[in-house]
PDB file of C-alpha atoms and ligand atoms in Angstrom:
ATOM      1  CA  MET A   1     -15.921 -25.838 -19.670  1.00 93.00           C
ATOM      2  CA  ALA A   2     -16.551 -21.962 -18.660  1.00 97.00           C
ATOM      3  CA  ARG A   3     -13.683 -19.683 -19.800  1.00 98.00           C
ATOM      4  CA  VAL A   4     -12.365 -16.301 -17.619  1.00 98.00           C
ATOM      5  CA  LEU A   5     -10.231 -13.924 -18.832  1.00 98.00           C
ATOM      6  CA  VAL A   6      -8.211 -12.004 -16.664  1.00 99.00           C
ATOM      7  CA  LEU A   7      -7.132  -8.505 -17.654  1.00 99.00           C
ATOM      8  CA  ASN A   8      -4.311  -6.509 -16.003  1.00 99.00           C
ATOM      9  CA  GLY A   9      -3.523  -3.185 -16.964  1.00 98.00           C
ATOM     10  CA  PRO A  10      -0.382  -0.793 -17.168  1.00 98.00           C
ATOM     11  CA  ASN A  11       2.823  -1.479 -14.985  1.00 97.00           C
ATOM     12  CA  LEU A  12       1.250  -4.547 -13.366  1.00 98.00           C
ATOM     13  CA  ASP A  13       4.052  -6.575 -15.577  1.00 97.00           C
ATOM     14  CA  ARG A  14       6.231  -5.201 -12.883  1.00 96.00           C
ATOM     15  CA  LEU A  15       4.867  -6.981  -9.914  1.00 97.00           C
ATOM     16  CA  GLY A  16       7.151  -8.488  -7.805  1.00 94.00           C
ATOM     17  CA  ARG A  17      10.060  -6.884  -9.058  1.00 90.00           C
ATOM     18  CA  ARG A  18       9.438  -3.091  -7.730  1.00 84.00           C
ATOM     19  CA  ARG A  19       7.865  -1.637  -5.002  1.00 85.00           C
ATOM     20  CA  PRO A  20       7.215  -5.146  -3.118  1.00 87.00           C
ATOM     21  CA  GLU A  21       6.231  -2.934   0.191  1.00 88.00           C
ATOM     22  CA  LEU A  22       3.349  -1.539  -1.520  1.00 88.00           C
ATOM     23  CA  TYR A  23       2.237  -4.459  -3.864  1.00 90.00           C
ATOM     24  CA  GLY A  24       4.080  -7.440  -2.402  1.00 89.00           C
ATOM     25  CA  ARG A  25       7.040 -10.105  -4.108  1.00 94.00           C
ATOM     26  CA  THR A  26       4.160 -12.028  -5.853  1.00 97.00           C
ATOM     27  CA  THR A  27       4.757 -11.800 -10.044  1.00 97.00           C
ATOM     28  CA  LEU A  28       1.933 -11.637 -12.341  1.00 98.00           C
ATOM     29  CA  ALA A  29       3.253 -15.019 -13.602  1.00 98.00           C
ATOM     30  CA  GLU A  30       2.940 -16.714 -10.240  1.00 98.00           C
ATOM     31  CA  ILE A  31      -0.407 -15.246  -9.973  1.00 98.00           C
ATOM     32  CA  GLU A  32      -1.409 -16.717 -13.330  1.00 98.00           C
ATOM     33  CA  SER A  33      -0.202 -19.983 -12.085  1.00 98.00           C
ATOM     34  CA  ARG A  34      -2.265 -19.859  -9.076  1.00 98.00           C
ATOM     35  CA  LEU A  35      -5.349 -18.674 -10.859  1.00 98.00           C
ATOM     36  CA  LYS A  36      -5.129 -21.576 -13.331  1.00 98.00           C
ATOM     37  CA  GLN A  37      -4.552 -24.189 -10.821  1.00 98.00           C
ATOM     38  CA  LEU A  38      -7.662 -22.813  -8.978  1.00 98.00           C
ATOM     39  CA  GLY A  39      -9.593 -22.695 -12.147  1.00 98.00           C
ATOM     40  CA  ARG A  40      -8.946 -26.787 -12.671  1.00 98.00           C
ATOM     41  CA  GLN A  41     -10.663 -27.428  -9.419  1.00 97.00           C
ATOM     42  CA  LEU A  42     -13.808 -25.039 -10.179  1.00 97.00           C
ATOM     43  CA  ASN A  43     -13.985 -26.213 -13.786  1.00 96.00           C
ATOM     44  CA  LEU A  44     -13.084 -22.872 -15.365  1.00 98.00           C
ATOM     45  CA  GLU A  45     -10.788 -22.366 -18.100  1.00 98.00           C
ATOM     46  CA  VAL A  46      -8.634 -19.254 -17.039  1.00 98.00           C
ATOM     47  CA  GLU A  47      -6.282 -16.850 -19.568  1.00 98.00           C
ATOM     48  CA  LEU A  48      -4.523 -13.967 -18.416  1.00 98.00           C
ATOM     49  CA  ARG A  49      -3.280 -10.918 -19.907  1.00 98.00           C
ATOM     50  CA  GLN A  50      -1.587  -7.853 -19.305  1.00 98.00           C
ATOM     51  CA  SER A  51      -1.237  -4.823 -21.441  1.00 98.00           C
ATOM     52  CA  ASN A  52       0.168  -1.168 -20.637  1.00 98.00           C
ATOM     53  CA  HIS A  53      -1.966   0.049 -23.560  1.00 98.00           C
ATOM     54  CA  GLU A  54      -5.701   0.957 -22.764  1.00 98.00           C
ATOM     55  CA  GLY A  55      -6.758   0.523 -26.723  1.00 98.00           C
ATOM     56  CA  GLU A  56      -5.707  -3.289 -26.330  1.00 98.00           C
ATOM     57  CA  LEU A  57      -7.307  -3.653 -23.041  1.00 99.00           C
ATOM     58  CA  VAL A  58     -10.541  -2.172 -24.732  1.00 99.00           C
ATOM     59  CA  ALA A  59      -9.835  -4.360 -27.879  1.00 98.00           C
ATOM     60  CA  TRP A  60      -9.527  -7.940 -25.441  1.00 98.00           C
ATOM     61  CA  ILE A  61     -12.628  -6.860 -23.615  1.00 98.00           C
ATOM     62  CA  HIS A  62     -14.539  -6.674 -26.840  1.00 98.00           C
ATOM     63  CA  GLU A  63     -13.170 -10.452 -27.725  1.00 98.00           C
ATOM     64  CA  ALA A  64     -14.197 -11.240 -24.379  1.00 98.00           C
ATOM     65  CA  CYS A  65     -17.731 -10.963 -25.554  1.00 98.00           C
ATOM     66  CA  GLU A  66     -17.525 -13.401 -27.891  1.00 97.00           C
ATOM     67  CA  ARG A  67     -15.300 -15.698 -26.557  1.00 98.00           C
ATOM     68  CA  PHE A  68     -15.500 -15.938 -22.454  1.00 98.00           C
ATOM     69  CA  ASP A  69     -17.763 -16.322 -20.144  1.00 98.00           C
ATOM     70  CA  ALA A  70     -16.688 -14.061 -17.192  1.00 98.00           C
ATOM     71  CA  LEU A  71     -13.891 -11.054 -16.753  1.00 98.00           C
ATOM     72  CA  LEU A  72     -11.408 -10.581 -13.964  1.00 99.00           C
ATOM     73  CA  ILE A  73      -9.909  -6.865 -14.413  1.00 99.00           C
ATOM     74  CA  ASN A  74      -7.537  -5.083 -12.643  1.00 98.00           C
ATOM     75  CA  ALA A  75      -7.273  -1.818 -14.596  1.00 99.00           C
ATOM     76  CA  ALA A  76      -4.492  -0.248 -12.599  1.00 98.00           C
ATOM     77  CA  ALA A  77      -4.090   3.117 -13.110  1.00 98.00           C
ATOM     78  CA  TYR A  78      -6.994   3.059 -16.056  1.00 99.00           C
ATOM     79  CA  THR A  79      -9.203   2.271 -13.409  1.00 99.00           C
ATOM     80  CA  HIS A  80      -9.592   5.864 -12.227  1.00 98.00           C
ATOM     81  CA  THR A  81      -9.302   7.122 -15.658  1.00 98.00           C
ATOM     82  CA  SER A  82     -10.546   5.206 -18.291  1.00 98.00           C
ATOM     83  CA  ILE A  83     -14.277   5.954 -19.708  1.00 98.00           C
ATOM     84  CA  ALA A  84     -13.188   3.792 -22.931  1.00 99.00           C
ATOM     85  CA  ILE A  85     -12.776   0.714 -20.650  1.00 99.00           C
ATOM     86  CA  MET A  86     -15.700   1.594 -18.598  1.00 98.00           C
ATOM     87  CA  ASP A  87     -17.766   1.540 -21.988  1.00 98.00           C
ATOM     88  CA  ALA A  88     -16.396  -1.824 -23.524  1.00 98.00           C
ATOM     89  CA  LEU A  89     -17.557  -3.639 -19.802  1.00 98.00           C
ATOM     90  CA  GLU A  90     -20.445  -2.217 -20.235  1.00 98.00           C
ATOM     91  CA  MET A  91     -21.248  -4.799 -22.898  1.00 98.00           C
ATOM     92  CA  PHE A  92     -19.997  -7.565 -21.661  1.00 98.00           C
ATOM     93  CA  PRO A  93     -22.828  -9.952 -21.027  1.00 97.00           C
ATOM     94  CA  GLY A  94     -21.309 -12.097 -17.948  1.00 98.00           C
ATOM     95  CA  PRO A  95     -20.067 -11.102 -14.727  1.00 98.00           C
ATOM     96  CA  VAL A  96     -17.255  -8.741 -14.214  1.00 98.00           C
ATOM     97  CA  VAL A  97     -14.934  -8.755 -11.008  1.00 98.00           C
ATOM     98  CA  GLU A  98     -12.788  -5.753 -10.412  1.00 99.00           C
ATOM     99  CA  VAL A  99      -9.799  -6.644  -8.413  1.00 98.00           C
ATOM    100  CA  HIS A 100      -7.056  -4.423  -6.799  1.00 98.00           C
ATOM    101  CA  LEU A 101      -4.288  -5.585  -4.918  1.00 97.00           C
ATOM    102  CA  SER A 102      -4.344  -2.477  -2.595  1.00 96.00           C
ATOM    103  CA  ASN A 103      -7.275  -1.115  -0.540  1.00 97.00           C
ATOM    104  CA  ILE A 104      -7.704   1.764  -3.074  1.00 98.00           C
ATOM    105  CA  PHE A 105     -10.136   3.604  -0.504  1.00 98.00           C
ATOM    106  CA  ALA A 106      -7.366   3.694   1.918  1.00 98.00           C
ATOM    107  CA  ARG A 107      -4.959   5.423  -0.740  1.00 97.00           C
ATOM    108  CA  GLU A 108      -4.741   9.185  -2.114  1.00 98.00           C
ATOM    109  CA  PRO A 109      -7.961  10.600  -3.082  1.00 98.00           C
ATOM    110  CA  PHE A 110      -7.722  10.289  -6.940  1.00 98.00           C
ATOM    111  CA  ARG A 111      -7.702   6.421  -6.047  1.00 98.00           C
ATOM    112  CA  HIS A 112     -11.135   6.202  -4.527  1.00 98.00           C
ATOM    113  CA  ARG A 113     -12.816   6.905  -8.103  1.00 98.00           C
ATOM    114  CA  SER A 114     -13.107   4.174 -10.020  1.00 98.00           C
ATOM    115  CA  PHE A 115     -14.746   4.170 -13.915  1.00 98.00           C
ATOM    116  CA  VAL A 116     -14.955   0.190 -13.288  1.00 99.00           C
ATOM    117  CA  SER A 117     -17.117  -0.308 -10.020  1.00 98.00           C
ATOM    118  CA  PRO A 118     -20.465   1.236 -11.711  1.00 98.00           C
ATOM    119  CA  VAL A 119     -19.898  -1.540 -14.413  1.00 98.00           C
ATOM    120  CA  ALA A 120     -18.693  -4.300 -12.431  1.00 98.00           C
ATOM    121  CA  THR A 121     -20.831  -7.145 -10.873  1.00 98.00           C
ATOM    122  CA  GLY A 122     -18.453  -6.821  -8.009  1.00 98.00           C
ATOM    123  CA  VAL A 123     -15.051  -5.538  -6.475  1.00 98.00           C
ATOM    124  CA  VAL A 124     -12.542  -7.158  -4.618  1.00 98.00           C
ATOM    125  CA  CYS A 125      -9.775  -4.843  -3.208  1.00 98.00           C
ATOM    126  CA  GLY A 126      -6.866  -4.759  -0.447  1.00 97.00           C
ATOM    127  CA  PHE A 127      -6.047  -8.648  -0.155  1.00 97.00           C
ATOM    128  CA  GLY A 128      -2.972  -8.827  -2.600  1.00 96.00           C
ATOM    129  CA  PRO A 129      -2.740 -11.458  -4.871  1.00 97.00           C
ATOM    130  CA  LEU A 130      -5.450 -13.499  -2.955  1.00 97.00           C
ATOM    131  CA  GLY A 131      -7.903 -11.036  -4.211  1.00 98.00           C
ATOM    132  CA  TYR A 132      -7.751 -12.669  -7.956  1.00 98.00           C
ATOM    133  CA  GLU A 133      -8.582 -16.163  -6.436  1.00 98.00           C
ATOM    134  CA  LEU A 134     -11.348 -14.661  -4.183  1.00 98.00           C
ATOM    135  CA  ALA A 135     -12.670 -13.217  -7.480  1.00 98.00           C
ATOM    136  CA  LEU A 136     -12.472 -16.402  -9.531  1.00 98.00           C
ATOM    137  CA  ARG A 137     -14.333 -18.082  -6.583  1.00 98.00           C
ATOM    138  CA  ALA A 138     -16.988 -15.604  -6.844  1.00 98.00           C
ATOM    139  CA  VAL A 139     -17.106 -15.935 -10.779  1.00 98.00           C
ATOM    140  CA  ALA A 140     -17.487 -19.833 -10.158  1.00 97.00           C
ATOM    141  CA  ALA A 141     -20.615 -18.736  -7.963  1.00 97.00           C
ATOM    142  CA  ARG A 142     -21.974 -16.320 -10.178  1.00 96.00           C
ATOM    143  CA  LEU A 143     -21.698 -18.860 -13.189  1.00 96.00           C
ATOM    144  CA  GLY A 144     -23.450 -21.875 -10.454  1.00 89.00           C
ATOM    145  CA  LEU A 145     -20.264 -23.890 -10.790  1.00 80.00           C
ATOM    146  CA  ASP A 146     -19.610 -24.332  -7.153  1.00 78.00           C
ATOM    147  CA  GLY A 147     -22.836 -25.818  -5.980  1.00 80.00           C
ATOM    148  CA  SER A 148     -23.879 -23.513  -3.539  1.00 83.00           C
ATOM    149  CA  GLY A 149     -26.666 -21.945  -5.021  1.00 82.00           C
ATOM    150  CA  ASP A 150     -25.446 -18.641  -3.720  1.00 83.00           C
ATOM    151  CA  GLY A 151     -24.031 -16.763  -7.350  1.00 81.00           C
TER     152      GLY A 151
HETATM  153  O1  CA2 B   1      -3.976  -1.979  -6.135  1.00 83.73           O
HETATM  154  C1  CA2 B   1      -4.180  -2.138  -7.366  1.00 83.73           C
HETATM  155  O2  CA2 B   1      -4.426  -3.237  -7.927  1.00 83.73           O
HETATM  156  C2  CA2 B   1      -3.993  -0.949  -8.357  1.00 83.73           C
HETATM  157  O3  CA2 B   1      -4.825  -1.503  -9.514  1.00 83.73           O
HETATM  158  C3  CA2 B   1      -2.443  -0.812  -8.794  1.00 83.73           C
HETATM  159  C4  CA2 B   1      -2.277   0.223  -9.734  1.00 83.73           C
HETATM  160  C5  CA2 B   1      -2.795   1.353  -9.272  1.00 83.73           C
HETATM  161  O4  CA2 B   1      -2.703   2.659 -10.127  1.00 83.73           O
HETATM  162  C6  CA2 B   1      -4.431   1.297  -8.534  1.00 83.73           C
HETATM  163  O5  CA2 B   1      -4.420   2.407  -8.121  1.00 83.73           O
HETATM  164  C7  CA2 B   1      -4.436   0.369  -7.800  1.00 83.73           C
HETATM  165  C8  CA2 B   1      -0.784   0.213 -10.104  1.00 83.73           C
HETATM  166  C9  CA2 B   1      -0.120  -0.702 -10.526  1.00 83.73           C
HETATM  167  C10 CA2 B   1       1.119  -0.491 -10.855  1.00 83.73           C
HETATM  168  O6  CA2 B   1       1.959  -1.858 -10.183  1.00 83.73           O
HETATM  169  C11 CA2 B   1       3.302  -1.822 -10.245  1.00 83.73           C
HETATM  170  C12 CA2 B   1       3.943  -3.276 -10.170  1.00 83.73           C
HETATM  171  C13 CA2 B   1       5.090  -3.231  -9.241  1.00 83.73           C
HETATM  172  C14 CA2 B   1       5.832  -2.050  -9.376  1.00 83.73           C
HETATM  173  C15 CA2 B   1       5.308  -0.550  -9.485  1.00 83.73           C
HETATM  174  C16 CA2 B   1       3.924  -0.700 -10.022  1.00 83.73           C
END
């Protein structure tokens, strides 16, 4: 079974508990459980992690190069700052989908620049927690697991 690592950056551990007007009421644990359920339908094993530390995210991307077939990443604020995460993602051989809950292009100008996008296979933003599920479906298509031939 193909394995997908879902990485989440700083402050996303607060999801559903703070700023619901901006990021909604769904917690990261709920997103994890939805993704695992969808993963079972798509024949994907899903593992979700969150860190507030840039270096830990970089180390997990390195680990993913050996142990996972695809990556979903919401690098949160590091999206807009981290060349280290960009460089690590560039080494990952499989599909990488950048996910954001909010539409970063409808927000402050400093959020319009992403260091993840240039090294991502694709980007999903603005659909809240559903974006993670759309990204997982995109990964299944890319890995040729959805039977559509559209990957
Ligand atoms: O829209 C997204 O998913 C973001 O990646 C979220 C980041 C933000 O810096 C990006 O520009 C867009 C912020 C994540 C902070 O998460 C919180 C969750 C609950 C309460 C406060 C912050």
